[in-house]
Short mmCIF file of C-alpha atoms and ligand atoms in Angstrom, two decimals:
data_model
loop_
_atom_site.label_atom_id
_atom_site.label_comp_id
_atom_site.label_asym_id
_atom_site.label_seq_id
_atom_site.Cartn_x
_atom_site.Cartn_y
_atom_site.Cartn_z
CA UNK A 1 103.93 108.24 85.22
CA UNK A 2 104.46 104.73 84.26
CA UNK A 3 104.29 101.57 85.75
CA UNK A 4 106.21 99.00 84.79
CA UNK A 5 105.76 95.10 85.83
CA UNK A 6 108.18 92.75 87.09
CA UNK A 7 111.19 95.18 86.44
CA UNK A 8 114.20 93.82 87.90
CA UNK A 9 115.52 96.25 90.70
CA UNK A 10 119.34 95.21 90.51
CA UNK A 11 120.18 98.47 89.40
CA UNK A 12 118.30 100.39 92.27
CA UNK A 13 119.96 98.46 95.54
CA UNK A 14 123.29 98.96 96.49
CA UNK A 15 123.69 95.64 97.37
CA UNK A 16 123.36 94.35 93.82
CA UNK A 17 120.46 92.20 94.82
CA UNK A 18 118.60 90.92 91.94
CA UNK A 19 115.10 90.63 92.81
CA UNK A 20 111.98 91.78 90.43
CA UNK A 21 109.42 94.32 91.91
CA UNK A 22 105.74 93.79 90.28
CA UNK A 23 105.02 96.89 89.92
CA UNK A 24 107.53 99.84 89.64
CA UNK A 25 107.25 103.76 89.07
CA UNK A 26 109.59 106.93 89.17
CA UNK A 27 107.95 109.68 90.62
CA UNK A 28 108.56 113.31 89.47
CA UNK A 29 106.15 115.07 91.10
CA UNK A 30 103.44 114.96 94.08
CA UNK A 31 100.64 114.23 91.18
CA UNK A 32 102.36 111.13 90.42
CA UNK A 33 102.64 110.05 93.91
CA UNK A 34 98.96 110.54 94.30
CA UNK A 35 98.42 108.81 91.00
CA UNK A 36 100.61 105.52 92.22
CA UNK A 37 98.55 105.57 95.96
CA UNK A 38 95.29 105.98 93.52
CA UNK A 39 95.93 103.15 91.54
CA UNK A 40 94.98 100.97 95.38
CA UNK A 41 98.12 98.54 94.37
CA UNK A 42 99.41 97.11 97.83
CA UNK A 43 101.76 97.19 99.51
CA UNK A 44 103.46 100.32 98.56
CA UNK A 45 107.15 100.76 98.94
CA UNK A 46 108.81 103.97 99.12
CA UNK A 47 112.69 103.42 97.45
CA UNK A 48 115.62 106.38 97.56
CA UNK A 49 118.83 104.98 96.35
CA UNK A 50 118.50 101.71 97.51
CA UNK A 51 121.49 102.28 99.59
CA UNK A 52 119.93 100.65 103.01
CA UNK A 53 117.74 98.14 102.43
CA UNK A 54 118.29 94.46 101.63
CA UNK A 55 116.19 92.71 99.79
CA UNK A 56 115.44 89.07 100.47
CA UNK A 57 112.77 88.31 97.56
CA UNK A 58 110.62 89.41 94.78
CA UNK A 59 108.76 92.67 95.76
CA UNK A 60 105.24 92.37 95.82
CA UNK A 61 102.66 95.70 95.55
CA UNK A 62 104.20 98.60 93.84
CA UNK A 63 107.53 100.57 94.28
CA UNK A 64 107.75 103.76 94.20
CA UNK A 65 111.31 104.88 93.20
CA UNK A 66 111.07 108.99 94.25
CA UNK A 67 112.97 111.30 92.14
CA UNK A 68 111.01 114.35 93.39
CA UNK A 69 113.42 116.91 92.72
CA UNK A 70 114.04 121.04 94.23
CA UNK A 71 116.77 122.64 95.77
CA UNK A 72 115.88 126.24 97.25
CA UNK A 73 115.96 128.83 99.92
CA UNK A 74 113.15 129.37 101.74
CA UNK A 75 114.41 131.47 105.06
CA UNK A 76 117.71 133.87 104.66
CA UNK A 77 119.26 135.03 108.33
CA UNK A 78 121.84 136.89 108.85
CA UNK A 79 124.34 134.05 109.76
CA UNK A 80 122.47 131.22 107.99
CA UNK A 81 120.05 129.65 105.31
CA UNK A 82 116.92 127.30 105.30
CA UNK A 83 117.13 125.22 102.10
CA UNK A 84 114.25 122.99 101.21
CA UNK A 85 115.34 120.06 99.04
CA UNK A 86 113.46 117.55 97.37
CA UNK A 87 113.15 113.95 98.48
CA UNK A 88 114.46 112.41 95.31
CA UNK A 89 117.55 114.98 95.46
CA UNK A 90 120.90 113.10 95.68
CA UNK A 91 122.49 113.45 99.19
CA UNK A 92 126.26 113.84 98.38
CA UNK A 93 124.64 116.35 95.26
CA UNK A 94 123.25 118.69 97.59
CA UNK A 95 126.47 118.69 99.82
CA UNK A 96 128.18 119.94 96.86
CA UNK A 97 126.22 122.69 95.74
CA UNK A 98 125.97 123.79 99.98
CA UNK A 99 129.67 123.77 99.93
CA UNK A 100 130.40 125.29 96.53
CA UNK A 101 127.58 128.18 97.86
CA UNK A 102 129.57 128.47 101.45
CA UNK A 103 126.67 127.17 103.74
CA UNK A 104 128.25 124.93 106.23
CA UNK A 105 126.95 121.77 108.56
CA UNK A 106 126.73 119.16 106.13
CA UNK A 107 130.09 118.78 104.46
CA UNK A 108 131.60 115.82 107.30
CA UNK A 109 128.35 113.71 105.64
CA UNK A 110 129.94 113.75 102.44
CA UNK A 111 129.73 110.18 99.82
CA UNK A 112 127.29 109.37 102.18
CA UNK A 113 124.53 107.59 99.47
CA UNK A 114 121.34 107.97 98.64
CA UNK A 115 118.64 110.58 98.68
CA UNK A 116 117.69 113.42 100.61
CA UNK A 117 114.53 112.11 101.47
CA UNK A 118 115.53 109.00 103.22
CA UNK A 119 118.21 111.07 105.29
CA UNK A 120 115.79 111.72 108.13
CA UNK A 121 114.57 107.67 108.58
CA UNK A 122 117.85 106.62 109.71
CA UNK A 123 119.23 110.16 110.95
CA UNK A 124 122.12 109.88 108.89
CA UNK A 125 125.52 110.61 110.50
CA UNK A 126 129.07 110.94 109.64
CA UNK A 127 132.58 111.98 111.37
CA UNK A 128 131.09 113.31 114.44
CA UNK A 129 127.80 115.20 112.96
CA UNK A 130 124.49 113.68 112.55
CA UNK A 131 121.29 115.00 110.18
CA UNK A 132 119.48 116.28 113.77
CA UNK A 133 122.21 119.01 114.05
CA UNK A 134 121.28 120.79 110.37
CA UNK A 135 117.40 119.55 110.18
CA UNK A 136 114.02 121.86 110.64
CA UNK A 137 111.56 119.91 109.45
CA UNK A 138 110.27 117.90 106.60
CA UNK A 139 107.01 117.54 104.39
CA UNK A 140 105.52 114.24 104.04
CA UNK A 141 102.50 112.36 102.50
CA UNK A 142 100.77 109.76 104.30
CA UNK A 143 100.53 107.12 102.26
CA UNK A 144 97.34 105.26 103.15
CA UNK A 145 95.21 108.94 102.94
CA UNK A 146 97.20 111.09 100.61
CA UNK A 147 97.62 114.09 102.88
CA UNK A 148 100.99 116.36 103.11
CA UNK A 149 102.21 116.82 106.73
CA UNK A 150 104.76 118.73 108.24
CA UNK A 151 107.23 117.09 110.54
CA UNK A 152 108.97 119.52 113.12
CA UNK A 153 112.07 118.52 114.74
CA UNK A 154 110.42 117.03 118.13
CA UNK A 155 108.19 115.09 116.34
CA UNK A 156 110.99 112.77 114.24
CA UNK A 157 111.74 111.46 117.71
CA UNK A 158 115.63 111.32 116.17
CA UNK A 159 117.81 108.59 118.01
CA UNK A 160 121.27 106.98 116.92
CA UNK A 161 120.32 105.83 113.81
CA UNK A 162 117.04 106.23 114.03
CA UNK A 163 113.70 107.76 113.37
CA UNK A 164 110.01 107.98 114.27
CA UNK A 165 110.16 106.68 110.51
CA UNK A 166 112.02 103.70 111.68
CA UNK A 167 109.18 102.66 114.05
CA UNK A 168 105.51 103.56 114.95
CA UNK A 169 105.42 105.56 111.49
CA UNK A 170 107.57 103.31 109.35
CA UNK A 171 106.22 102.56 105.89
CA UNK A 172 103.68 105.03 106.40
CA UNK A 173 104.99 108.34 104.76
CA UNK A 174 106.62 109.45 101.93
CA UNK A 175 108.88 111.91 102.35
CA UNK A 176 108.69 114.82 99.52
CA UNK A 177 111.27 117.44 100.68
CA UNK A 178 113.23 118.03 103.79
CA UNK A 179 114.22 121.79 105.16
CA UNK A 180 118.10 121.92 106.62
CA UNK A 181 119.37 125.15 108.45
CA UNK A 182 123.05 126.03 106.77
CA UNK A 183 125.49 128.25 108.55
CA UNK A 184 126.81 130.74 106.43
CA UNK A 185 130.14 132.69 108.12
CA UNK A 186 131.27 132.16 110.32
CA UNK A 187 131.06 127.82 110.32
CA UNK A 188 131.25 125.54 113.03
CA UNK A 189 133.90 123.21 111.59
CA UNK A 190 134.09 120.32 112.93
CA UNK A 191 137.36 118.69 112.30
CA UNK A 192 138.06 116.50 115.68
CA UNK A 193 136.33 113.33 114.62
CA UNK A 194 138.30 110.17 112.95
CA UNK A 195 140.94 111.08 110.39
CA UNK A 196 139.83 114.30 109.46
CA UNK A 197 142.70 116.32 111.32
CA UNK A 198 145.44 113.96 110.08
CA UNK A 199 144.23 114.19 106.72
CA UNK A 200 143.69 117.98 106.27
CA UNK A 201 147.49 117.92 107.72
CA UNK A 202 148.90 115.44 105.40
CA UNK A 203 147.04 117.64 102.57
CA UNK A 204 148.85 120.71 104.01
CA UNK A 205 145.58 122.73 105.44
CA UNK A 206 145.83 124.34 108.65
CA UNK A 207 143.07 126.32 108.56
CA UNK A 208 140.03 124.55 106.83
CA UNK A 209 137.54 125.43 104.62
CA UNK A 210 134.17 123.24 104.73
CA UNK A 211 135.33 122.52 100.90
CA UNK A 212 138.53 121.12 102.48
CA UNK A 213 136.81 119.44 105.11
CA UNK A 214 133.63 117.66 102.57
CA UNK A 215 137.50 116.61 100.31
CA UNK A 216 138.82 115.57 102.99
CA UNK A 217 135.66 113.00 103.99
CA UNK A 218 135.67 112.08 100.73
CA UNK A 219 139.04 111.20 100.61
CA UNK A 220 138.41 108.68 104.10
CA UNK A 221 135.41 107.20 102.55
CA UNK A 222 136.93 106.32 99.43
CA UNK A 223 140.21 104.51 101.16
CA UNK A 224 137.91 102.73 103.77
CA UNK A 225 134.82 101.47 102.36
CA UNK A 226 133.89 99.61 99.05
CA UNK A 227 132.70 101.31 96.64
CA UNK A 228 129.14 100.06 95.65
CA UNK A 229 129.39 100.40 91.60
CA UNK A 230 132.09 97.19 92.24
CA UNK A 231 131.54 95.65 95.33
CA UNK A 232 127.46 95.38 96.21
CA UNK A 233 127.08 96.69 100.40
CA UNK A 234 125.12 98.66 102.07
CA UNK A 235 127.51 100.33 104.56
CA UNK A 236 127.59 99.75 108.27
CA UNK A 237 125.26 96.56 108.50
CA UNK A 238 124.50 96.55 112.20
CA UNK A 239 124.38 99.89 114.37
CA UNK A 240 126.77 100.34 117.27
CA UNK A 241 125.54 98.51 120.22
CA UNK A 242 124.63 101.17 123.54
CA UNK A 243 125.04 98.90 126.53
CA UNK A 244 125.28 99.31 130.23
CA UNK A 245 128.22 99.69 132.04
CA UNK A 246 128.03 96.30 133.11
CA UNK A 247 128.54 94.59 129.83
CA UNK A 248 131.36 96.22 128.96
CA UNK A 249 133.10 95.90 132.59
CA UNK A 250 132.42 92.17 132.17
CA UNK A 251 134.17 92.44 128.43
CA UNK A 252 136.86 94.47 129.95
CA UNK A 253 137.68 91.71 132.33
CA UNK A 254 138.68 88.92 129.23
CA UNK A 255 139.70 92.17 126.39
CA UNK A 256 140.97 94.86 128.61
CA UNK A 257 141.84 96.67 125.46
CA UNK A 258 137.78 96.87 123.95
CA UNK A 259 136.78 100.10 122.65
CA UNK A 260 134.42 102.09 124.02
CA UNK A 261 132.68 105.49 124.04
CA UNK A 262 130.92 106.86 126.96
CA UNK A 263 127.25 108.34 126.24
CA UNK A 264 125.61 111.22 128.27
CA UNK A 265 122.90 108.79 129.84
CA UNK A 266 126.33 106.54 131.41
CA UNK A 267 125.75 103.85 129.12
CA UNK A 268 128.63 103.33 126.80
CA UNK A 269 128.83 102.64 122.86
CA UNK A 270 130.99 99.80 122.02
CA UNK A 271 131.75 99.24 118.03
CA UNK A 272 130.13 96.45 116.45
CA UNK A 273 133.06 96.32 114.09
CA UNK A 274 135.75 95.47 116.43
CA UNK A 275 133.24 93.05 118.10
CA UNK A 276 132.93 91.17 115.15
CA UNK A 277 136.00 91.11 114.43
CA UNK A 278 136.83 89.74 117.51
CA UNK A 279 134.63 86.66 117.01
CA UNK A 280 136.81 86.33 113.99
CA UNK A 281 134.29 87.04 110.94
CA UNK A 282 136.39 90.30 109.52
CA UNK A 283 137.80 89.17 106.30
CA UNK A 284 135.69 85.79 106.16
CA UNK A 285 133.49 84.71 103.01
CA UNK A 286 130.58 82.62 102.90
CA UNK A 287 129.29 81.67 99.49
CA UNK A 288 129.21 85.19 97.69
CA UNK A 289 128.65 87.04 100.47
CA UNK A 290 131.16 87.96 103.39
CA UNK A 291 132.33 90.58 106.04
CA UNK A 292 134.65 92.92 104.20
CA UNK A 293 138.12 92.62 105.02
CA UNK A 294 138.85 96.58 105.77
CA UNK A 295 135.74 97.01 107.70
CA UNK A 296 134.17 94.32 109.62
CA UNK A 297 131.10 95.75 109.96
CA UNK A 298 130.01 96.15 106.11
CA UNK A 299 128.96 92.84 104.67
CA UNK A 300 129.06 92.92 100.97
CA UNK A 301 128.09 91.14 97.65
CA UNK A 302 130.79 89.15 95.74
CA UNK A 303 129.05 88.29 93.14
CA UNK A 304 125.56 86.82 92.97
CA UNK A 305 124.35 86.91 96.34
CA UNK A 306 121.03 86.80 97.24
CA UNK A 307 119.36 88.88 100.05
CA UNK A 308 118.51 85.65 102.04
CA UNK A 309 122.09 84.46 101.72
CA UNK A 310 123.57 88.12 103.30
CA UNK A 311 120.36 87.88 106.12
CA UNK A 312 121.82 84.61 106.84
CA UNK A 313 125.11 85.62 107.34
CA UNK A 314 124.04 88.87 109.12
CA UNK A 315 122.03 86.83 111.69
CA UNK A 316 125.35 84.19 112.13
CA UNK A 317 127.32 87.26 113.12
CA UNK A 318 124.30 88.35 115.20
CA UNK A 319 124.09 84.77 117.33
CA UNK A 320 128.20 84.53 117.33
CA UNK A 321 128.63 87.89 119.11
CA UNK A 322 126.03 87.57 121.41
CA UNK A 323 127.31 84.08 122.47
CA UNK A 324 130.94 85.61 122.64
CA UNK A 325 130.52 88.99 124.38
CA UNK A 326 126.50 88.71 125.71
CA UNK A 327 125.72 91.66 123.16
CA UNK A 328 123.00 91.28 120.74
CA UNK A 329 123.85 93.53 117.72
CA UNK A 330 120.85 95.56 116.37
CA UNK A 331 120.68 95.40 112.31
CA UNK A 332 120.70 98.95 110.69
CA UNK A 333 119.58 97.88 107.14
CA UNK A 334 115.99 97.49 106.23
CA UNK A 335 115.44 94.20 105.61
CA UNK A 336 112.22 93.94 103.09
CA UNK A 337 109.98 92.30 103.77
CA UNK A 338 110.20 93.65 107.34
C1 FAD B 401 129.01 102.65 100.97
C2 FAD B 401 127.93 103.13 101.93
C3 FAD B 401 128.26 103.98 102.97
C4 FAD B 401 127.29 104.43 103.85
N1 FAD B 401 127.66 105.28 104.85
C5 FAD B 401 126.73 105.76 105.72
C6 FAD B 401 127.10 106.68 106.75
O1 FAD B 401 128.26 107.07 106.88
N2 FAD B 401 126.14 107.11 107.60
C7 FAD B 401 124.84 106.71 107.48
O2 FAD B 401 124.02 107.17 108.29
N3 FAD B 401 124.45 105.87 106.50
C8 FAD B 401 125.36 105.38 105.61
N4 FAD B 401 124.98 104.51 104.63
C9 FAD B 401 123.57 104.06 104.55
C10 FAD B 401 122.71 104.87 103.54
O3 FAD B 401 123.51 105.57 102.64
C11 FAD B 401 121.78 105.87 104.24
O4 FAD B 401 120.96 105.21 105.16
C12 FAD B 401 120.88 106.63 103.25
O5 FAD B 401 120.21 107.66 103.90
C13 FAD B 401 119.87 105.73 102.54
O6 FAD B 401 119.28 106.49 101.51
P1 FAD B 401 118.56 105.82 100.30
O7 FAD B 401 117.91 106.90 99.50
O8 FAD B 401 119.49 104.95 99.54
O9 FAD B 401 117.45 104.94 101.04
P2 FAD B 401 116.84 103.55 100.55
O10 FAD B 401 117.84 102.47 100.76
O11 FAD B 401 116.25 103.68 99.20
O12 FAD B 401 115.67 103.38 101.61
C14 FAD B 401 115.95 103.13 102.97
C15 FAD B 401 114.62 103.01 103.73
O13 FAD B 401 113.94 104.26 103.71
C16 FAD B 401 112.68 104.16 103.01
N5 FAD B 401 112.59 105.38 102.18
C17 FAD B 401 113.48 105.79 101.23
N6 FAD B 401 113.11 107.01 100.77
C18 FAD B 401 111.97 107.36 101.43
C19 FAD B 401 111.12 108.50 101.40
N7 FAD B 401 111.35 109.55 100.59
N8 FAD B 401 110.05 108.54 102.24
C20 FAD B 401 109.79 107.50 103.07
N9 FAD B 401 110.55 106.38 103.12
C21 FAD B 401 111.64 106.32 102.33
C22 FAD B 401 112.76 102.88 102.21
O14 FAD B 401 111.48 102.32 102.04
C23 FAD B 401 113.66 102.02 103.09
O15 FAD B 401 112.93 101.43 104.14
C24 FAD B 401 125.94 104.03 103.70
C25 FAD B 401 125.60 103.18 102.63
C26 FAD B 401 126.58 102.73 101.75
C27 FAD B 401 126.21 101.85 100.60
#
């Protein structure tokens, strides 16, 4: 393993952020993890694909950049597989090679970036399925004593968009492979979410295969959201806000026509893109950074920006919505440093 100093980590954030880390490694293997925590640089910072986090200077301490790599089987049932894939593994990779092997439950998280490893921080979720409904467990090292743990389900403490990873253990862990239970026949399609069923008819498909369903998310993603390679984001910038009942009679009162969702607890989820769009951001540029015009709720990169600039703005739409609607929006991107 090498470490390099003061390499410029442009090419490892989706947000085309141009900040230098001073000290940077790609891992390969667990040996070169426990050679970078051996080495006693501090802080150290774990990166994937650099697809959620924003990064609003120079990186002190060393980053990590984890290409541990490893698809397998570990458990075969009758109706469905246990795969163990390694952290650095590609996300939308391994949703490839479970579709073009017929294991079902991941294909409606298709294009989503990054790596496998960072799936479980966040609980990644797509078109109506979320990483809790496919994962077993995980394998991580802790990265202040250098011992591998296992991680059951219970103990990720998954939430909407979140993680034990995300709180009291965040920045902790590295996370070396994840284990995902994959349906084999029959699947347990689920095409009901967002435009899946209008775009599986306009392709002609009446009865689905999970290929047909993972082209068919691909085919959403790629209309809706910019693609990072030419416009820098990061996706959804703020989660979803959960509120009480309250809140959103109250909004009802003044926007009788506000989205909402109900959630099994009787709160309700109201989108943060419609809410910022209704505080009139969706569209609108601020130096190089902005809100992009097809989705409100991704802010992107023109050009140039710098992390600070895109916090700035992403704390703007924070204050305005709160002020207009008496909702405080909840970031979803890591902002480093914390
Ligand atoms: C265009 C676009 C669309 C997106 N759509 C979605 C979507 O539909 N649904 C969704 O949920 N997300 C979405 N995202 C967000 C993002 O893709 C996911 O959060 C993804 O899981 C991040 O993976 P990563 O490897 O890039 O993580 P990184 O950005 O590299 O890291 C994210 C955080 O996790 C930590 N981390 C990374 N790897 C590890 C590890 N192995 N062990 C411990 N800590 C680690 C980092 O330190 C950082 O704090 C989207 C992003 C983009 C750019």
């Amino acid at each position: 393993m090498i470490i390099l100093q003061d390499r410029s980590l442009l090419p490892y954030n989706t947000f085309g952020i141009n900040v230098k880390a001073e000290n940077f490694a790609e891992i390969t293997s667990l040996d070169d993890l426990r050679a970078g925590l051996r080495t006693g640089i501090q802080p150290v910072i774990l990166l994937g694909g650099g697809s959620n986090v924003l990064f609003t200077r120079d990186v002190e301490g060393l980053v990590l950049k984890n290409n541990l790599r490893g698809i397998q089987i570990v458990r075969e049932f009758k109706n469905k597989v246990w795969v163990e894939v390694g952290g650095g593994e590609v996300w939308h990779e391994f949703v490839l090679w479970a579709v073009a092997n017929n294991y079902g439950g991941v294909e409606n998280m298709s294009l989503i970036p990054g790596t496998v490893g960072a799936t479980p921080i966040q609980n990644i979720g797509a078109y109506g399925v979320e990483l809790k409904d496919v994962f077993v467990g995980l394998k991580a090292l802790n990265l202040p004593t250098g011992q591998l743990k296992t991680f059951n389900h219970s103990s990720c403490q998954f939430g909407y968009r979140d993680s034990i990873f995300k709180r009291e253990e965040k920045g902790k862990w590295c996370i070396t492979s994840v284990v995902f239970s994959l349906t084999k026949t029959p699947h347990s399609l689920n095409t009901s979410y967002g435009d899946i069923s209008k775009t599986l008819e306009s392709n002609g498909i009446t009865s689905p295969s999970i290929a047909d369903i993972s082209r068919a998310v691909v085919q959403i993603r790629t209309l809706k959201l910019p693609d990072p390679a030419k416009i820098g984001n990061c996706g959804s910038f703020f989660k979803n806000p959960e509120t009480d009942r309250s809140i959103l009679e109250r909004i009802l009162a003044t926007h009788p026509q506000a989205p909402h969702y109900p959630l099994p607890d009787g709160r309700v989820k109201i989108p943060a893109g419609w809410l910022i769009e209704q505080c009139g951001w969706k569209g609108k540029r601020v130096g190089n950074t902005g809100s992009y015009d097809r989705q409100a709720l991704v802010l992107v990169n023109y050009g140039g920006a710098t992390g600070e600039e895109v916090k700035n703005l992403a704390n703007a739409i924070i204050e305005s919505v709160e002020q207009g609607f008496g909702v405080r929006l909840e970031m979803e991107v890591n902002i480093w440093p914390p």
